[in-house]
Structure formats: structure tokens, C-alpha cells
GROMACS .gro file of C-alpha atoms in nm:
model
  184
    1MET     CA    1  -0.830   0.851  -3.628
    2GLY     CA    2  -0.701   1.120  -3.393
    3LEU     CA    3  -0.368   1.221  -3.248
    4THR     CA    4  -0.321   1.188  -2.872
    5GLY     CA    5  -0.044   1.356  -2.675
    6HIS     CA    6   0.102   1.224  -2.352
    7ASN     CA    7   0.344   1.388  -2.112
    8ALA     CA    8   0.550   1.148  -1.902
    9ASP     CA    9   0.653   1.432  -1.663
   10PHE     CA   10   0.286   1.504  -1.588
   11ILE     CA   11   0.207   1.134  -1.544
   12ALA     CA   12   0.510   1.073  -1.319
   13VAL     CA   13   0.420   1.357  -1.082
   14ARG     CA   14   0.054   1.252  -1.075
   15ASN     CA   15   0.155   0.892  -0.997
   16LEU     CA   16   0.402   1.001  -0.725
   17SER     CA   17   0.129   1.202  -0.558
   18LYS     CA   18  -0.122   0.919  -0.572
   19ALA     CA   19   0.126   0.648  -0.463
   20ASN     CA   20   0.237   0.853  -0.163
   21ASP     CA   21  -0.118   0.969  -0.083
   22PHE     CA   22  -0.020   1.337  -0.074
   23ASP     CA   23  -0.267   1.552   0.117
   24LEU     CA   24  -0.404   1.801  -0.137
   25SER     CA   25  -0.442   2.068   0.132
   26THR     CA   26  -0.066   2.052   0.197
   27ARG     CA   27   0.112   2.379   0.138
   28LEU     CA   28   0.367   2.343  -0.140
   29ILE     CA   29   0.651   2.544  -0.281
   30LEU     CA   30   0.747   2.465  -0.637
   31ARG     CA   31   1.097   2.590  -0.733
   32VAL     CA   32   1.103   2.629  -1.112
   33SER     CA   33   1.314   2.753  -1.399
   34GLY     CA   34   1.156   2.638  -1.724
   35GLY     CA   35   1.028   2.355  -1.944
   36MET     CA   36   0.954   2.061  -1.716
   37ALA     CA   37   0.802   2.295  -1.456
   38LYS     CA   38   0.498   2.345  -1.680
   39ALA     CA   39   0.417   1.974  -1.672
   40VAL     CA   40   0.483   1.947  -1.297
   41GLU     CA   41   0.260   2.245  -1.214
   42ALA     CA   42  -0.010   2.123  -1.454
   43ALA     CA   43  -0.010   1.784  -1.278
   44LEU     CA   44  -0.031   1.943  -0.933
   45HIS     CA   45  -0.308   2.176  -1.049
   46HIS     CA   46  -0.494   1.885  -1.208
   47LEU     CA   47  -0.469   1.688  -0.882
   48GLY     CA   48  -0.617   1.981  -0.689
   49PHE     CA   49  -0.318   2.130  -0.507
   50ASP     CA   50  -0.446   2.483  -0.445
   51ASN     CA   51  -0.235   2.590  -0.149
   52GLY     CA   52   0.103   2.675  -0.288
   53ILE     CA   53   0.341   2.908  -0.458
   54ILE     CA   54   0.581   2.900  -0.749
   55VAL     CA   55   0.928   3.036  -0.684
   56ALA     CA   56   1.097   3.138  -1.006
   57ARG     CA   57   1.470   3.066  -1.034
   58ASN     CA   58   1.451   3.185  -1.394
   59ALA     CA   59   1.250   3.510  -1.383
   60GLY     CA   60   1.159   3.495  -1.751
   61THR     CA   61   0.992   3.155  -1.760
   62GLY     CA   62   0.917   3.095  -1.392
   63SER     CA   63   0.728   3.420  -1.341
   64VAL     CA   64   0.511   3.352  -1.645
   65LEU     CA   65   0.418   3.011  -1.501
   66ALA     CA   66   0.346   3.164  -1.158
   67ARG     CA   67   0.110   3.418  -1.316
   68GLN     CA   68  -0.058   3.153  -1.533
   69TYR     CA   69  -0.155   2.952  -1.224
   70ASP     CA   70  -0.208   3.259  -1.004
   71ARG     CA   71   0.064   3.164  -0.756
   72CYS     CA   72   0.298   3.402  -0.574
   73ALA     CA   73   0.656   3.398  -0.704
   74ASP     CA   74   0.859   3.494  -0.393
   75LEU     CA   75   1.016   3.248  -0.151
   76PRO     CA   76   0.857   3.292   0.193
   77ASP     CA   77   1.059   3.286   0.515
   78LEU     CA   78   0.863   3.001   0.670
   79GLY     CA   79   0.888   2.626   0.618
   80THR     CA   80   0.631   2.433   0.426
   81ALA     CA   81   0.504   2.078   0.400
   82LEU     CA   82   0.587   1.989   0.037
   83LEU     CA   83   0.891   2.123  -0.147
   84ILE     CA   84   0.946   2.037  -0.514
   85ASN     CA   85   1.259   2.133  -0.706
   86VAL     CA   86   1.220   2.156  -1.083
   87THR     CA   87   1.543   2.342  -1.163
   88LEU     CA   88   1.879   2.239  -1.299
   89LEU     CA   89   2.037   2.399  -0.993
   90ARG     CA   90   2.358   2.218  -0.902
   91MET     CA   91   2.403   2.085  -1.254
   92GLU     CA   92   2.523   2.404  -1.418
   93GLY     CA   93   2.857   2.580  -1.376
   94GLY     CA   94   3.026   2.588  -1.038
   95ASN     CA   95   2.722   2.548  -0.816
   96GLN     CA   96   2.750   2.175  -0.744
   97ASN     CA   97   2.679   2.228  -0.373
   98ALA     CA   98   2.390   2.471  -0.418
   99VAL     CA   99   2.064   2.378  -0.247
  100ALA     CA  100   1.729   2.442  -0.418
  101PHE     CA  101   1.571   2.566  -0.093
  102PRO     CA  102   1.713   2.723   0.223
  103VAL     CA  103   1.832   2.464   0.474
  104ASP     CA  104   1.559   2.553   0.726
  105HIS     CA  105   1.292   2.491   0.460
  106ALA     CA  106   1.429   2.144   0.387
  107ALA     CA  107   1.440   2.067   0.760
  108LYS     CA  108   1.078   2.178   0.816
  109ALA     CA  109   0.931   2.006   0.510
  110ARG     CA  110   0.731   1.686   0.544
  111ILE     CA  111   0.805   1.590   0.184
  112ALA     CA  112   1.095   1.689  -0.044
  113ILE     CA  113   1.097   1.606  -0.415
  114ASP     CA  114   1.362   1.663  -0.680
  115VAL     CA  115   1.208   1.590  -1.019
  116ILE     CA  116   1.524   1.644  -1.223
  117ALA     CA  117   1.641   1.294  -1.314
  118GLN     CA  118   2.012   1.349  -1.256
  119LEU     CA  119   1.963   1.474  -0.900
  120ALA     CA  120   1.945   1.143  -0.712
  121GLY     CA  121   2.204   1.264  -0.461
  122SER     CA  122   2.132   1.638  -0.452
  123PRO     CA  123   2.216   1.841  -0.140
  124PHE     CA  124   1.843   1.921  -0.107
  125ILE     CA  125   1.746   1.552  -0.096
  126ARG     CA  126   2.034   1.471   0.141
  127LEU     CA  127   1.921   1.748   0.381
  128ALA     CA  128   1.564   1.618   0.376
  129ARG     CA  129   1.678   1.261   0.442
  130GLU     CA  130   1.904   1.373   0.728
  131ALA     CA  131   1.597   1.543   0.879
  132ARG     CA  132   1.406   1.212   0.834
  133LYS     CA  133   1.158   1.354   0.584
  134LEU     CA  134   1.000   1.172   0.292
  135ALA     CA  135   1.253   1.250   0.015
  136ILE     CA  136   1.186   1.153  -0.345
  137SER     CA  137   1.475   1.201  -0.584
  138GLY     CA  138   1.488   1.242  -0.957
  139ALA     CA  139   1.583   0.874  -0.985
  140ASN     CA  140   1.228   0.785  -0.882
  141VAL     CA  141   1.079   1.034  -1.126
  142ILE     CA  142   1.280   0.910  -1.424
  143VAL     CA  143   1.174   0.552  -1.352
  144LEU     CA  144   0.808   0.656  -1.343
  145GLN     CA  145   0.855   0.846  -1.671
  146ALA     CA  146   1.023   0.545  -1.830
  147ILE     CA  147   0.744   0.311  -1.719
  148GLU     CA  148   0.480   0.534  -1.879
  149GLN     CA  149   0.683   0.568  -2.199
  150PHE     CA  150   0.724   0.188  -2.211
  151VAL     CA  151   0.350   0.139  -2.166
  152LEU     CA  152   0.271   0.395  -2.437
  153TYR     CA  153   0.506   0.228  -2.686
  154THR     CA  154   0.433  -0.136  -2.607
  155GLY     CA  155   0.092  -0.146  -2.440
  156VAL     CA  156   0.248  -0.358  -2.164
  157ARG     CA  157   0.296  -0.246  -1.802
  158PRO     CA  158   0.617  -0.398  -1.662
  159ASP     CA  159   0.609  -0.566  -1.323
  160ALA     CA  160   0.796  -0.424  -1.023
  161ASP     CA  161   1.085  -0.675  -1.046
  162MET     CA  162   1.145  -0.584  -1.411
  163VAL     CA  163   1.144  -0.213  -1.325
  164GLU     CA  164   1.388  -0.264  -1.037
  165GLU     CA  165   1.622  -0.469  -1.257
  166ALA     CA  166   1.615  -0.204  -1.532
  167ALA     CA  167   1.675   0.075  -1.279
  168ALA     CA  168   1.972  -0.112  -1.133
  169SER     CA  169   2.114  -0.165  -1.479
  170ALA     CA  170   2.070   0.199  -1.582
  171HIS     CA  171   2.138   0.383  -1.255
  172GLY     CA  172   2.317   0.138  -1.026
  173ALA     CA  173   2.217  -0.063  -0.722
  174ALA     CA  174   2.179   0.242  -0.494
  175ALA     CA  175   1.920   0.401  -0.724
  176ALA     CA  176   1.733   0.071  -0.755
  177ALA     CA  177   1.722   0.037  -0.375
  178GLU     CA  178   1.591   0.392  -0.344
  179ILE     CA  179   1.322   0.325  -0.602
  180ARG     CA  180   1.223   0.000  -0.429
  181ALA     CA  181   1.195   0.184  -0.094
  182THR     CA  182   0.967   0.459  -0.229
  183PRO     CA  183   0.596   0.390  -0.273
  184GLY     CA  184   0.481   0.400  -0.633
   0.00000   0.00000   0.00000
């Protein structure tokens, strides 16, 4: 008998990419600061995203991750197609209105993702939605993580109605509607 490890962050990002049929040639910018970023970058790398950079918010951990995957660690001046925030920006101290990426980046992106679960209404996601971009908030990511954890523990995959009901109970009707509206 062996021990198997699973990472719900990795699985959630992989499933988001597959459900939304992300183009693997899309240029991406991954904004990182630590722990969860490793799983997110590993999932993107595993999927075959080769055209991208890692922007380190936390120089100590983010730069190490950028070097590990051979990705530049400076934020370019141009827009990009896929922006992913994996930082606790806006959740710490007095920076509640901080945006993970410059406003022009959010406006030029085709896809904006916040993987931090508490960021359902982040300024970054609001900017992307106002610009009519595909915007996936942390509420979607936490639901995908929870589904995979449920399957791992029970061996049963819940149906979409059960997931929506649980999301509404845990995060409110607005989060459940957002999850229902996002493929995956």
C-alpha cells in the first residue's frame, strides 16, 4: 500500500483551464507571493502554458518560483491575455482597494483570474468585468477545491445542483450565481 498526495489548488486551476478551454499559447502573467503560487504555477506548467512570466509581489518566495520555472519576474508595460492573481493583496493591512495588476493590464486582458478564495469581489475582478472580460474569482476556485476534496474523502462526485446549493449556503446567493455562470 502506498501514500498518494493530492493538491486541490493544482486540480482547481487545471479544471478551470480545461472547463474554459484556455488557449495554451496565450501569454500569461502570474502575480505571486508565496505558498499557493507553487501549485498554481505547477498546474499551468503541467498543462503546457509556456508563454508567460511570474511577477513576484514577495521577492523572497516569488523570485525563487520564477527562477524554478525559468520565467521573468518583472511586470511588463504591455497588456496580456491571461492575468492570474495569487497574492493576498487587498486582504492585508490598509490596502483594501489595491489592484493586483495595473488598470490598463486588467482592461487589455482576455481572462482575469483571482485564485485567492476570499477575493470574490476584488478590485481586479471588478475592473475585468467592467471591461467585459472573462473574470473568474476566488469563489469559483474555492468551490472547485472543495469538490475535489469531497471526492477524495468520499469517492462521490457531487452533481451541479448540490454544488450550487452548498456554495449558496457557504458564500451567499451572489457567489452561487457567479459559480453557476462560469464554465466548470
